[in-house]
Short mmCIF file of C-alpha atoms in Angstrom, two decimals:
data_model
loop_
_atom_site.label_atom_id
_atom_site.label_comp_id
_atom_site.label_asym_id
_atom_site.label_seq_id
_atom_site.Cartn_x
_atom_site.Cartn_y
_atom_site.Cartn_z
CA UNK A 1 232.51 8.95 130.29
CA UNK A 2 235.70 9.67 132.21
CA UNK A 3 238.83 7.55 131.95
CA UNK A 4 238.47 6.04 135.41
CA UNK A 5 235.00 4.69 134.58
CA UNK A 6 236.34 3.24 131.32
CA UNK A 7 239.05 1.43 133.29
CA UNK A 8 236.55 0.10 135.83
CA UNK A 9 234.17 -1.19 133.15
CA UNK A 10 237.06 -2.65 131.15
CA UNK A 11 238.44 -4.40 134.23
CA UNK A 12 235.04 -5.95 134.97
CA UNK A 13 234.68 -7.10 131.36
CA UNK A 14 238.21 -8.56 131.33
CA UNK A 15 237.57 -10.58 134.48
CA UNK A 16 234.18 -11.73 133.16
CA UNK A 17 235.62 -12.82 129.80
CA UNK A 18 238.47 -14.75 131.38
CA UNK A 19 236.12 -16.38 133.89
CA UNK A 20 233.90 -17.54 131.03
CA UNK A 21 236.89 -18.75 128.98
CA UNK A 22 238.18 -20.66 131.99
CA UNK A 23 234.90 -22.49 132.41
CA UNK A 24 234.50 -23.02 128.66
CA UNK A 25 237.89 -24.74 128.47
CA UNK A 26 236.49 -27.32 130.89
CA UNK A 27 233.24 -27.71 128.95
CA UNK A 28 231.30 -25.87 131.64
CA UNK A 29 229.90 -22.91 129.68
CA UNK A 30 226.21 -23.71 130.11
CA UNK A 31 223.65 -21.71 132.05
CA UNK A 32 223.72 -24.29 134.85
CA UNK A 33 227.31 -23.26 135.63
CA UNK A 34 226.51 -19.56 136.21
CA UNK A 35 226.44 -19.90 140.04
CA UNK A 36 229.84 -21.59 139.98
CA UNK A 37 231.16 -18.94 137.57
CA UNK A 38 229.96 -16.33 140.04
CA UNK A 39 231.89 -18.08 142.79
CA UNK A 40 235.05 -17.47 140.76
CA UNK A 41 234.15 -14.10 139.22
CA UNK A 42 233.02 -12.15 142.30
CA UNK A 43 235.95 -13.02 144.60
CA UNK A 44 238.39 -12.00 141.87
CA UNK A 45 236.44 -8.81 141.23
CA UNK A 46 236.34 -7.97 144.95
CA UNK A 47 240.06 -8.66 145.31
CA UNK A 48 240.88 -6.54 142.27
CA UNK A 49 238.88 -3.53 143.45
CA UNK A 50 240.36 -3.81 146.94
CA UNK A 51 243.99 -3.97 145.79
CA UNK A 52 244.13 -1.99 142.52
CA UNK A 53 243.39 1.44 144.05
CA UNK A 54 246.20 0.94 146.59
CA UNK A 55 248.66 0.58 143.71
CA UNK A 56 247.28 3.60 141.88
CA UNK A 57 245.79 1.55 139.06
CA UNK A 58 242.96 4.03 138.60
CA UNK A 59 245.17 7.15 138.71
CA UNK A 60 245.71 8.96 135.42
CA UNK A 61 249.46 9.44 136.00
CA UNK A 62 249.95 5.70 136.44
CA UNK A 63 247.70 4.66 133.55
CA UNK A 64 249.34 7.00 131.06
CA UNK A 65 252.85 5.67 131.71
CA UNK A 66 253.80 2.36 130.03
CA UNK A 67 256.68 1.93 132.47
CA UNK A 68 254.15 1.45 135.26
CA UNK A 69 252.20 -1.42 133.68
CA UNK A 70 254.13 -3.77 135.99
CA UNK A 71 251.79 -2.63 138.77
CA UNK A 72 249.06 -4.76 137.20
CA UNK A 73 251.20 -7.85 137.76
CA UNK A 74 252.02 -6.79 141.31
CA UNK A 75 248.34 -6.28 142.04
CA UNK A 76 247.52 -9.78 140.82
CA UNK A 77 250.11 -11.24 143.20
CA UNK A 78 247.93 -9.98 146.05
CA UNK A 79 244.51 -10.31 144.40
CA UNK A 80 244.64 -13.96 143.37
CA UNK A 81 245.42 -15.55 146.76
CA UNK A 82 242.67 -13.45 148.33
CA UNK A 83 240.24 -14.42 145.56
CA UNK A 84 241.17 -18.09 145.89
CA UNK A 85 240.48 -18.07 149.63
CA UNK A 86 237.16 -16.26 149.12
CA UNK A 87 236.21 -18.74 146.37
CA UNK A 88 237.12 -21.75 148.49
CA UNK A 89 235.03 -20.34 151.33
CA UNK A 90 232.03 -19.88 149.04
CA UNK A 91 232.38 -23.39 147.62
CA UNK A 92 233.32 -25.02 150.95
CA UNK A 93 236.40 -26.55 149.36
CA UNK A 94 240.17 -26.42 149.71
CA UNK A 95 242.31 -23.94 147.81
CA UNK A 96 243.97 -25.75 144.92
CA UNK A 97 247.52 -24.41 144.30
CA UNK A 98 247.44 -25.23 140.58
CA UNK A 99 244.13 -23.36 140.24
CA UNK A 100 245.68 -20.34 141.98
CA UNK A 101 248.65 -20.42 139.60
CA UNK A 102 246.45 -20.65 136.50
CA UNK A 103 243.95 -18.07 137.77
CA UNK A 104 246.77 -15.67 138.56
CA UNK A 105 248.75 -16.08 135.37
CA UNK A 106 245.77 -15.88 133.01
CA UNK A 107 244.19 -12.91 134.75
CA UNK A 108 247.50 -11.09 135.07
CA UNK A 109 248.12 -11.57 131.35
CA UNK A 110 244.54 -10.62 130.47
CA UNK A 111 244.60 -7.50 132.62
CA UNK A 112 248.02 -6.55 131.26
CA UNK A 113 246.73 -6.86 127.69
CA UNK A 114 243.58 -4.85 128.46
CA UNK A 115 245.50 -2.12 130.28
CA UNK A 116 248.08 -2.05 127.45
CA UNK A 117 245.32 -1.58 124.86
CA UNK A 118 243.83 1.19 127.01
CA UNK A 119 247.22 2.88 127.29
CA UNK A 120 247.77 2.64 123.52
CA UNK A 121 244.37 4.20 122.77
CA UNK A 122 244.80 6.99 125.33
CA UNK A 123 248.28 7.89 124.09
CA UNK A 124 247.16 7.80 120.45
CA UNK A 125 244.23 10.15 121.15
CA UNK A 126 246.35 12.80 122.90
#
């Protein structure tokens, strides 16, 4: 499997894990909440895969340089508002600013950790 596919799969897993954790912290981890989880997961996933390529987050030169990890945070600044609007449209509800802040900060941190682990493994295996 090439490195780009590893990043894509890892990004999907990271977003899925944090979506589940977010719902679990509210006691909403049951099967009945899967549609609502999807309403949070898919908009974030769509936003990520629309924005991340524009910032080179799937390019080998960017992903092998620890000085460029800040691009993950920049991407999330654009991804999260888009995801929040898509989510609110799906749920026919208003965008909650506190939700946007929490969604953005947790996913930015989660993605930064995942991409940092990826970078560490890639650099160690060279």
